mmCIF file of C-alpha atoms and ligand atoms in Angstrom:
data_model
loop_
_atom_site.group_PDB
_atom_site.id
_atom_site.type_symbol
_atom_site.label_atom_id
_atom_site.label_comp_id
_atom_site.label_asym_id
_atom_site.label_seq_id
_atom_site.Cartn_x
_atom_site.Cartn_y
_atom_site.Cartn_z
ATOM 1 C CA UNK A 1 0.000 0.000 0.000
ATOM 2 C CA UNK A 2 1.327 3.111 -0.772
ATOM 3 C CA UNK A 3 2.545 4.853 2.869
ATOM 4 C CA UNK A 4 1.351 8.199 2.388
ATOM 5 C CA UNK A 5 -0.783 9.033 5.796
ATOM 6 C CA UNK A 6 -0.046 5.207 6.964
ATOM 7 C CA UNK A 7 0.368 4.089 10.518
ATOM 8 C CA UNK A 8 4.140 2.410 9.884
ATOM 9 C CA UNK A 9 5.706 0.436 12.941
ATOM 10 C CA UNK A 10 9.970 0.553 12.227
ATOM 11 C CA UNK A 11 11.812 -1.971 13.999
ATOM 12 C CA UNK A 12 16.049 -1.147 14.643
ATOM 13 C CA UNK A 13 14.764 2.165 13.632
ATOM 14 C CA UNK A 14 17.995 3.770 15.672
ATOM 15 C CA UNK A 15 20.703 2.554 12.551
ATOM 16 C CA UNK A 16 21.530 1.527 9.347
ATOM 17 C CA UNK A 17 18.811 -0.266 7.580
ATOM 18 C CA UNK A 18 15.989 0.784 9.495
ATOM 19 C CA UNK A 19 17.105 4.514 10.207
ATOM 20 C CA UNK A 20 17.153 4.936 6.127
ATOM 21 C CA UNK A 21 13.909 3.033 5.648
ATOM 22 C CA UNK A 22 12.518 5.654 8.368
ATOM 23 C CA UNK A 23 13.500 8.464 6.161
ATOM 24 C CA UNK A 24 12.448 7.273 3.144
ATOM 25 C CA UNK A 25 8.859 6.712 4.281
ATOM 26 C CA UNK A 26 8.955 9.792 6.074
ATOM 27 C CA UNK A 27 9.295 11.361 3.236
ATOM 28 C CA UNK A 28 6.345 9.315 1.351
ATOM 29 C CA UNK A 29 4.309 10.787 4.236
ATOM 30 C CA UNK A 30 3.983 7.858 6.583
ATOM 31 C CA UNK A 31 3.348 8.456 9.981
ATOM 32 C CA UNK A 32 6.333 6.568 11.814
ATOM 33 C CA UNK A 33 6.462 4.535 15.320
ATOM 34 C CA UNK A 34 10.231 3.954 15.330
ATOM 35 C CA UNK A 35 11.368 1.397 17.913
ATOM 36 C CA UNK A 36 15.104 0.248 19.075
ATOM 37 C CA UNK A 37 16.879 0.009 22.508
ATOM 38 C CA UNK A 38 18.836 3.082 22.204
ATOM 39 C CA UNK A 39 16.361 5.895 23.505
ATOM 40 C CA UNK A 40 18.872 8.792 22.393
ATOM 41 C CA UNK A 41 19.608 7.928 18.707
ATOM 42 C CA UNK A 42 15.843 6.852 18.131
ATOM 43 C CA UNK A 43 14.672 10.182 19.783
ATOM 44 C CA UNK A 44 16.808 12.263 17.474
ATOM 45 C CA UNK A 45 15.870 10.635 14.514
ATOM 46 C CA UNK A 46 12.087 11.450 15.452
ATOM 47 C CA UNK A 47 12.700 14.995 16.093
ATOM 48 C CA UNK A 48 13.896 15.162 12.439
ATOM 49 C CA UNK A 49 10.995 13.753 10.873
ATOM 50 C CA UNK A 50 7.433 15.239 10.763
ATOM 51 C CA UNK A 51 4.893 12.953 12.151
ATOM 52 C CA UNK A 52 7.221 10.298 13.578
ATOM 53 C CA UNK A 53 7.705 9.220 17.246
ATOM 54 C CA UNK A 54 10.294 7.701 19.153
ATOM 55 C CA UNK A 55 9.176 3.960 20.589
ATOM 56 C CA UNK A 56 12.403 2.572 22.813
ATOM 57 C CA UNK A 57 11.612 -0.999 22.642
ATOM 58 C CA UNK A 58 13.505 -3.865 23.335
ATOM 59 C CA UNK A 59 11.811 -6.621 20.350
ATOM 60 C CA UNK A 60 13.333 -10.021 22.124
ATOM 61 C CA UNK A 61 10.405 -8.884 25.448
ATOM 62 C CA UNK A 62 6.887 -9.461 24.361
ATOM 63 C CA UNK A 63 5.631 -7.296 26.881
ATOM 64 C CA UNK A 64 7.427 -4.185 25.213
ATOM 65 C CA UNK A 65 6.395 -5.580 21.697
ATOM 66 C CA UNK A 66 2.877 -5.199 23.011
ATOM 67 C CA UNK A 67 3.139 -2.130 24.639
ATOM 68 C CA UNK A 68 5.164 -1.000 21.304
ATOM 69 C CA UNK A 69 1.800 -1.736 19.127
ATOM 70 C CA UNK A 70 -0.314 -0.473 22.034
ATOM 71 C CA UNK A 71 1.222 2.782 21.560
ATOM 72 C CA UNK A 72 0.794 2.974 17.797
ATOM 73 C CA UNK A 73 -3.037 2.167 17.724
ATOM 74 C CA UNK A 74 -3.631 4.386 21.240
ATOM 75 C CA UNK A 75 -1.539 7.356 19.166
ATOM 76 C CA UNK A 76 -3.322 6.710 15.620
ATOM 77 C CA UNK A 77 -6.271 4.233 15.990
ATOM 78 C CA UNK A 78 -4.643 1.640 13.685
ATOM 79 C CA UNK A 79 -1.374 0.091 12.519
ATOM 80 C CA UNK A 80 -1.084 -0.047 8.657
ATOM 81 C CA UNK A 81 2.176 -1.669 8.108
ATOM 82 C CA UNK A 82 4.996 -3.525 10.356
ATOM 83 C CA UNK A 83 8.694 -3.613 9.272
ATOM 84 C CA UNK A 84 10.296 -6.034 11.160
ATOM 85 C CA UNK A 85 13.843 -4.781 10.384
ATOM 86 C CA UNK A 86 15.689 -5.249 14.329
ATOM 87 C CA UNK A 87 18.448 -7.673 13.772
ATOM 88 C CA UNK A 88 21.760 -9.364 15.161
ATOM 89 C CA UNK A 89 24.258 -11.053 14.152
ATOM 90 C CA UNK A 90 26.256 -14.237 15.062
ATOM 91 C CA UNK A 91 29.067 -15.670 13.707
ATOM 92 C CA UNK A 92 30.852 -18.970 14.576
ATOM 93 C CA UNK A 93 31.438 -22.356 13.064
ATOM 94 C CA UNK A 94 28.457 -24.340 14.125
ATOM 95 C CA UNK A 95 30.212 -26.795 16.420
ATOM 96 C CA UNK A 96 31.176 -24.352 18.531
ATOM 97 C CA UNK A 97 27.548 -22.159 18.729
ATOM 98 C CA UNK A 98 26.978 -21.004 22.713
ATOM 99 C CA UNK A 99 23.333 -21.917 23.773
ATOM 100 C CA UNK A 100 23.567 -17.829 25.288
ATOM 101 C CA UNK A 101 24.308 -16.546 21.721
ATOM 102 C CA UNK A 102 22.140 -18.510 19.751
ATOM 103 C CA UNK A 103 19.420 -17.670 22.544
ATOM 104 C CA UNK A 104 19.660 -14.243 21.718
ATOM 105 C CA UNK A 105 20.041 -14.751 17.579
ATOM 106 C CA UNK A 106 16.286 -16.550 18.198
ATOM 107 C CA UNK A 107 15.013 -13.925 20.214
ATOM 108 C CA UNK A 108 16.016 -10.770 18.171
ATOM 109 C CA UNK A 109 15.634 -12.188 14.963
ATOM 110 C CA UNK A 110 12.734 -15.023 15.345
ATOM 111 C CA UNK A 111 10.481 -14.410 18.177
ATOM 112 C CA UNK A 112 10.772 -10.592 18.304
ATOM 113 C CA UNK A 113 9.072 -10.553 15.107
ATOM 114 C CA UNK A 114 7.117 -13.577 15.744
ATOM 115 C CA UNK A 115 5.396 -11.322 19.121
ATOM 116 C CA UNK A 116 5.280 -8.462 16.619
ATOM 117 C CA UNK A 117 3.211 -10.333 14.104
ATOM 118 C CA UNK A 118 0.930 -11.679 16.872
ATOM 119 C CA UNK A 119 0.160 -8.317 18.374
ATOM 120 C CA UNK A 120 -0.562 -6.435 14.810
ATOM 121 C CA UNK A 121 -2.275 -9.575 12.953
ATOM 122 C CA UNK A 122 -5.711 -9.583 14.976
ATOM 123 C CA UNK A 123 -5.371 -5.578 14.749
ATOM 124 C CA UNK A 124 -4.887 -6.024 10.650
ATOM 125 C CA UNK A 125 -7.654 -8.602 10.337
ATOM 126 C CA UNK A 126 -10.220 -6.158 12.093
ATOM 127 C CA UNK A 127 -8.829 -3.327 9.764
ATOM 128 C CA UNK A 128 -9.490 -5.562 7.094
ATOM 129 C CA UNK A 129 -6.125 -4.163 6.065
ATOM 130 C CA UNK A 130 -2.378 -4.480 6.699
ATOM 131 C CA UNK A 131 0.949 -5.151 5.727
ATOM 132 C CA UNK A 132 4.028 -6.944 7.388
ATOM 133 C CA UNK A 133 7.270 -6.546 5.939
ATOM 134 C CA UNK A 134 10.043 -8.858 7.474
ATOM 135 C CA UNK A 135 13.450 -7.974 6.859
ATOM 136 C CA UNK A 136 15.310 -11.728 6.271
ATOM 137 C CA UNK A 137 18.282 -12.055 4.198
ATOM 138 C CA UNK A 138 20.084 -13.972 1.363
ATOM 139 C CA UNK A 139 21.589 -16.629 3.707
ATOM 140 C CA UNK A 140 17.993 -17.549 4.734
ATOM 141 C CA UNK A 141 18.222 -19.534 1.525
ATOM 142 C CA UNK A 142 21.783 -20.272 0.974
ATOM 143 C CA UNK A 143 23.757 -19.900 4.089
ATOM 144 C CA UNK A 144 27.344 -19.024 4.409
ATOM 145 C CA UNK A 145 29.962 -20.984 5.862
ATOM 146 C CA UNK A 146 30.553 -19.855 9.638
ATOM 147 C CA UNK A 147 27.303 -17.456 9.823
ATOM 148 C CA UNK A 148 24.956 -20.902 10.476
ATOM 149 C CA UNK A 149 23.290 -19.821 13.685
ATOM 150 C CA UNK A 150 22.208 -16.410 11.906
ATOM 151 C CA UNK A 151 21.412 -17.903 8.947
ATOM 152 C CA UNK A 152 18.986 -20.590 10.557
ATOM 153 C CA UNK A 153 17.061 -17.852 12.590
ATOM 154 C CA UNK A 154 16.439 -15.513 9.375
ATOM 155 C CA UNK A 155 15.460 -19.077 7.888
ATOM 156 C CA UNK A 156 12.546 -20.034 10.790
ATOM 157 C CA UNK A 157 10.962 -16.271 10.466
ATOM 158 C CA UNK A 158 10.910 -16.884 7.089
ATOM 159 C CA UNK A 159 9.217 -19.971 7.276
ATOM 160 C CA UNK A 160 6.732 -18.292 9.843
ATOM 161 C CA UNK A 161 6.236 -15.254 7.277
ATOM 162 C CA UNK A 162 5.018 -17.949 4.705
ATOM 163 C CA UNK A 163 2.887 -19.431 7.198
ATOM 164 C CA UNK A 164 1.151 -16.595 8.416
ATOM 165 C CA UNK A 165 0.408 -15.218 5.054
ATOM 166 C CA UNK A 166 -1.725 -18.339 4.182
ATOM 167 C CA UNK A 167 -3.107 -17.851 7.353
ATOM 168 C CA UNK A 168 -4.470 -14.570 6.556
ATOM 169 C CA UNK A 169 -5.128 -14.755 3.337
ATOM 170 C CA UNK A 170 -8.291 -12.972 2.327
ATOM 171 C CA UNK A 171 -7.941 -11.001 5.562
ATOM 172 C CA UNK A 172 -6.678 -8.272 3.773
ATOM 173 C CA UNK A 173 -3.075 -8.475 5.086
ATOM 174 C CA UNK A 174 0.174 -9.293 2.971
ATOM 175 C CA UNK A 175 3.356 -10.393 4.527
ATOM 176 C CA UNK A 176 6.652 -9.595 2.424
ATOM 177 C CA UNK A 177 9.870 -11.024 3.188
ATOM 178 C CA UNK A 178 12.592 -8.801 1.866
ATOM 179 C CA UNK A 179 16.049 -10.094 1.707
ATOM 180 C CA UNK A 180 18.875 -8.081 1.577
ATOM 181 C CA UNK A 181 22.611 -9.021 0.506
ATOM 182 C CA UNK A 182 25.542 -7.381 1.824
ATOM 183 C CA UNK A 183 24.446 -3.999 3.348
ATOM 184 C CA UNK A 184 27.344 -1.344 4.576
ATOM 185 C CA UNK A 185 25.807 -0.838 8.198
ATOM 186 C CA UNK A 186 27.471 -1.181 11.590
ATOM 187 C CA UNK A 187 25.903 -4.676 11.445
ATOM 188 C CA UNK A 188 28.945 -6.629 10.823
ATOM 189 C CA UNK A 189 30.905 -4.921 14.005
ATOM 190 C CA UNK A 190 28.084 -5.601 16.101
ATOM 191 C CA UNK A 191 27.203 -9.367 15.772
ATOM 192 C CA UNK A 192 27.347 -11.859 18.574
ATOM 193 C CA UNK A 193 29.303 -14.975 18.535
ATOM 194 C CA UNK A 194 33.451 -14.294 19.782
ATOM 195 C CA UNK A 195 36.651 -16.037 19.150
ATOM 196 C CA UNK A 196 37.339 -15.466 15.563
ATOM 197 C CA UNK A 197 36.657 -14.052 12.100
ATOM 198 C CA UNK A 198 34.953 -15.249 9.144
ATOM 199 C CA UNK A 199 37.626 -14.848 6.564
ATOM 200 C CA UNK A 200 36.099 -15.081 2.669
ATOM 201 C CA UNK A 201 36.392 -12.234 -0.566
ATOM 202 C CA UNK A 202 33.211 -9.504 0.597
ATOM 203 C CA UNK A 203 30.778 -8.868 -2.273
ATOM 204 C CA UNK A 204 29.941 -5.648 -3.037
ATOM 205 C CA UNK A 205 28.157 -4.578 -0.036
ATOM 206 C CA UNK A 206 25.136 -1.717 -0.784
ATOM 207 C CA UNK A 207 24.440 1.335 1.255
ATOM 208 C CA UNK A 208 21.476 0.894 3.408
ATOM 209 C CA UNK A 209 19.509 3.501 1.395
ATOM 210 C CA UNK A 210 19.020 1.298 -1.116
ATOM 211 C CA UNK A 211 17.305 -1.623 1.078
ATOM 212 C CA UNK A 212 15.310 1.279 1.972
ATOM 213 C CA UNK A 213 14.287 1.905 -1.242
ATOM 214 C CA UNK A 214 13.561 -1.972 -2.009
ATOM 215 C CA UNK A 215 11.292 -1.677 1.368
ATOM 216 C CA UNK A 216 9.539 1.420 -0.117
ATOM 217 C CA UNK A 217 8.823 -0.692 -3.081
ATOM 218 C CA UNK A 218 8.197 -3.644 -1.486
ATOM 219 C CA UNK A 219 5.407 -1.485 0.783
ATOM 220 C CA UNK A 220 3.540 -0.187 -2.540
ATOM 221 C CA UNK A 221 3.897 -3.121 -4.481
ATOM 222 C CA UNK A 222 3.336 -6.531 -1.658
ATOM 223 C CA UNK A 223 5.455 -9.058 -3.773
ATOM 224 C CA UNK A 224 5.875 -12.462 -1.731
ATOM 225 C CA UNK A 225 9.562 -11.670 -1.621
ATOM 226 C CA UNK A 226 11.905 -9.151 -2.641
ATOM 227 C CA UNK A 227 15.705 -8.916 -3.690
ATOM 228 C CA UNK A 228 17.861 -6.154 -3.254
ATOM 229 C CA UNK A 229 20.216 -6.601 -5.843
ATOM 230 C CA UNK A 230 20.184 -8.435 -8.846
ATOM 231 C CA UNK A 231 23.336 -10.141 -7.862
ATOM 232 C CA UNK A 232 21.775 -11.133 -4.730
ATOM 233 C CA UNK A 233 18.553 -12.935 -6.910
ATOM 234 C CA UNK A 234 21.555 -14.784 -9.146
ATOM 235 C CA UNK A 235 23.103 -16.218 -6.266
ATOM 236 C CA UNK A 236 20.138 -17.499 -5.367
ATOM 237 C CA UNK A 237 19.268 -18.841 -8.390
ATOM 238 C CA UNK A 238 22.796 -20.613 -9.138
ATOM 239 C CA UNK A 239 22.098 -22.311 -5.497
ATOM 240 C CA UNK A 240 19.246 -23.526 -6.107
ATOM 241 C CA UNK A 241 20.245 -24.739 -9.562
ATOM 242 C CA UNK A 242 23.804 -25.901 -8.308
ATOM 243 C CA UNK A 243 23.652 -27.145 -4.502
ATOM 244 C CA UNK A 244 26.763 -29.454 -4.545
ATOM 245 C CA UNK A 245 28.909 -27.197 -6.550
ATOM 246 C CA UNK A 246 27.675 -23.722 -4.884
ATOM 247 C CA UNK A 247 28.486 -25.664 -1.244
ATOM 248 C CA UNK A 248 31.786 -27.190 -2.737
ATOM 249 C CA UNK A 249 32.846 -23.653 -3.426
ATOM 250 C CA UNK A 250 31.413 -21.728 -0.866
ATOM 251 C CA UNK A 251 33.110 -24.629 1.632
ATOM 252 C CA UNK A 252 36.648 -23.773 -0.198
ATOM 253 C CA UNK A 253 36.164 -19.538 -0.443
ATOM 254 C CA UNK A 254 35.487 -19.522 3.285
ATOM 255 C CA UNK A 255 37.715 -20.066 6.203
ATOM 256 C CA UNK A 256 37.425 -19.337 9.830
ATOM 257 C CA UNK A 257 40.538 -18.202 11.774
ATOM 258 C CA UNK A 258 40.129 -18.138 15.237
ATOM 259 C CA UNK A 259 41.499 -15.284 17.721
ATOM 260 C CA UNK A 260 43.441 -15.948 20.312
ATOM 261 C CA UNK A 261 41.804 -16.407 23.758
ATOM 262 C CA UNK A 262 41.694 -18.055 27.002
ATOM 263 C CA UNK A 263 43.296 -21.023 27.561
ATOM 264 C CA UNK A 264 41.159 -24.077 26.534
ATOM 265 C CA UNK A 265 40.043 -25.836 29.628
ATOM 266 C CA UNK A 266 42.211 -28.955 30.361
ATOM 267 C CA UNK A 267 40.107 -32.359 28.995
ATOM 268 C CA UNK A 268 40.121 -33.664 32.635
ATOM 269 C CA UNK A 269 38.816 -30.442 33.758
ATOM 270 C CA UNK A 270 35.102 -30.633 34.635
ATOM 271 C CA UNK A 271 32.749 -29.634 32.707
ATOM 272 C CA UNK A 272 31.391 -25.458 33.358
ATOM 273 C CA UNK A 273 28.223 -24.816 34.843
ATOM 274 C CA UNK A 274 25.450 -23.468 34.266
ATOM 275 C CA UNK A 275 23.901 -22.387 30.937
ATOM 276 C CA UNK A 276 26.714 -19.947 30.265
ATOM 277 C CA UNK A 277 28.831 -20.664 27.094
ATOM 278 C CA UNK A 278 28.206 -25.136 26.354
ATOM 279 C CA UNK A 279 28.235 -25.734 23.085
ATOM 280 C CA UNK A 280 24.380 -27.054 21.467
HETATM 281 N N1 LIG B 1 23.917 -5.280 7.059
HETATM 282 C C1 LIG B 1 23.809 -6.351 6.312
HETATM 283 O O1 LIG B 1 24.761 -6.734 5.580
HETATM 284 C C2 LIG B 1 22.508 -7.121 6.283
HETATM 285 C C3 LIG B 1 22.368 -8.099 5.278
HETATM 286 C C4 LIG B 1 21.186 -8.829 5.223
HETATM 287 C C5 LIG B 1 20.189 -8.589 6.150
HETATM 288 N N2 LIG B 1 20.353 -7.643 7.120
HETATM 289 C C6 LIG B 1 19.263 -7.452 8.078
HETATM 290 O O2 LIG B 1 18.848 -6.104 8.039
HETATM 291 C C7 LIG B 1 18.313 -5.722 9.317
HETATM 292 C C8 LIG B 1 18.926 -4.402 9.735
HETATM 293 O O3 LIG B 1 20.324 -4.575 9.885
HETATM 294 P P1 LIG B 1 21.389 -3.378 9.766
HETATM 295 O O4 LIG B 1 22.391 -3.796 8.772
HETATM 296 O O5 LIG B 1 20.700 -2.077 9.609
HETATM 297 O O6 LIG B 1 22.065 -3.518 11.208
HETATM 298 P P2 LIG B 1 22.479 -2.423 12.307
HETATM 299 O O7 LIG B 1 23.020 -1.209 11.666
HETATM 300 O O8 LIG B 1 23.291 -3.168 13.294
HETATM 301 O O9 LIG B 1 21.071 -2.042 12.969
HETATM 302 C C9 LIG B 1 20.359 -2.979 13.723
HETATM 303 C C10 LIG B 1 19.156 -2.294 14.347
HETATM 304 O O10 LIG B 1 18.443 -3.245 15.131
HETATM 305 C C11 LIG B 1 18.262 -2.712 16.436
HETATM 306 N N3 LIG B 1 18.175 -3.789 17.420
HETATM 307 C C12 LIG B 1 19.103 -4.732 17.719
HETATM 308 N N4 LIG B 1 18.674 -5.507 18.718
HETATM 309 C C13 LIG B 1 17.437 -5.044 19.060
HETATM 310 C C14 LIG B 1 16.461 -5.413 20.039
HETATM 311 N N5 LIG B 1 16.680 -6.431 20.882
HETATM 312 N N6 LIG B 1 15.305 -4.702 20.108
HETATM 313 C C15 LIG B 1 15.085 -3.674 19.279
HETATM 314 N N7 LIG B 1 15.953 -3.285 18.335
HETATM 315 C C16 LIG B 1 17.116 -3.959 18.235
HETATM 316 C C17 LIG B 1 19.455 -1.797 16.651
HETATM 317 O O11 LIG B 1 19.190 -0.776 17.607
HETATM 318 P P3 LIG B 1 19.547 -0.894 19.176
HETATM 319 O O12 LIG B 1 20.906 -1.496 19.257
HETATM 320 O O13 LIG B 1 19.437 0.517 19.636
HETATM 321 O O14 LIG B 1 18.480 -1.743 19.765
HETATM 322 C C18 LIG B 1 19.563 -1.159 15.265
HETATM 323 O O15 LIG B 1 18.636 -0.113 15.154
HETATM 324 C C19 LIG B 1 18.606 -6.885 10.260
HETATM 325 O O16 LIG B 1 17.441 -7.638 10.443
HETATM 326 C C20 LIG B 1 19.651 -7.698 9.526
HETATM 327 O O17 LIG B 1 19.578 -9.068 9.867
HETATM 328 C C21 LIG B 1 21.498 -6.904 7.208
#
């Protein structure tokens, strides 16, 4: 739907993807509910943009995704569209995933949206109209060596995108999956998951503007799914045309080096406790 005079909820509204998708739709005259953890960045954004309001919400608490959707409807008597952008990183070879960081992959990236989706569907359905965009990426199809526990969130909420739009089908409400390839945000410095560094040749990596733009589209438009990049849409395509020889060579291009760190604990040591950092 096109966002002029819309009711638009912006997740990881403070940076990068989110904070340009905020001032693109802004600008197409959408009235804004921007929502992060960082009060000051999110507040500032607000003050720049007419009609838009400052949310501080932390997306992995259902009780502040509630209150977050609360505040929308209380402020404009109906949500329009959802942009499930929030995200986190975690990098790591899979054998060595912490239950802790995988914990909180799931619950930024999965059920943040997931309690998102669940507050604004019923909402939508009454409407008789809504949109949910969920911001995925390319490695929801085709992961990457080293970026597994990542890649396997962005794949479950995509999974529960699909879902949900059957669910609601002839409610009224689409739900768009957008996935982006490389983006140049603070993403990359900011991912969970210590102890080394994904090592492979970085593909051109887009400003965040342009997502934007793609999210703008994707808003007016309400494909199933939409790429950023015709690169990214290739890559996808070769993968699923080529599995073995897209692995074979992604296996080969990709290396891990680890950092030094603490001292390994001695084999006859026993085991940690707690929930801390075990391997799954
Ligand atoms: N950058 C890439 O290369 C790339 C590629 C494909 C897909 N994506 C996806 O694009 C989305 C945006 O990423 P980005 O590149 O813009 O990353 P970014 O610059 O690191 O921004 C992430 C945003 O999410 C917010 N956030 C993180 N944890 C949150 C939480 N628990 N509750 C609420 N907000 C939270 C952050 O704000 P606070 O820290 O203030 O909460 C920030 O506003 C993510 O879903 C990411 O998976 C990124």
């Amino acid at each position: 739907m096109d966002p002029r005079h819309r009711v638009v909820i912006i997740t990881g509204a403070s940076a990068g993807i989110g904070a340009a998708t905020a001032r693109l739709f802004a600008a197409a005259g959408a009235k804004l509910v921007l929502a992060a953890r960082s009060r000051e960045p999110l507040e500032r954004l607000a003050a720049t943009l007419p009609g838009a309001v400052a949310a501080p919400t932390d997306v992995s608490d259902p009780a502040q995704c509630r209150a977050l959707v609360e505040l929308a409807r209380a402020r404009h008597g109906r949500v329009d569209i959802l942009i499930n952008n929030a995200g986190v990183g975690l990098a790591g070879p899979v054998v060595e995933l912490s239950s802790d960081d995988l914990e909180r992959a799931l619950a930024v990236n999965l059920f943040g949206p997931l309690w998102l989706m669940q507050a604004v569907a019923p909402l939508m359905r009454a409407q008789g109209r809504g949109q949910i965009i969920n911001v995925s990426t390319v490695l929801a199809e085709q992961p990457l060596p080293y970026l597994g526990g990542y890649a396997a969130a962005k794949a479950a909420l995509e999974r529960l995108s699909e879902t949900l739009r059957m669910e609601l089908r002839g409610a009224g409400v689409s739900v768009t999956v957008v996935r982006p390839g490389s983006t140049r945000t603070e993403f990359r410095a900011r991912r969970l998951g210590a102890g080394g560094e994904q090592r492979r040749l970085a593909p051109p990596a887009v400003p965040p503007e342009t997502v934007a733009r793609v999210i703008l589209r994707a808003a007016r438009r309400e494909p199933l799914r939409a790429y950023v990049t015709v690169g990214d849409r290739m890559a996808i395509w070769l993968a699923r045309l080529l599995p073995g020889p897209v692995e074979a060579l992604l296996s080969r291009a990709i290396t891990w080096e680890p950092v030094a760190g603490p001292a390994l604990p001695r084999p006859d040591a026993p085991p940690a406790q707690g929930h801390g950092r075990d391997n799954l």
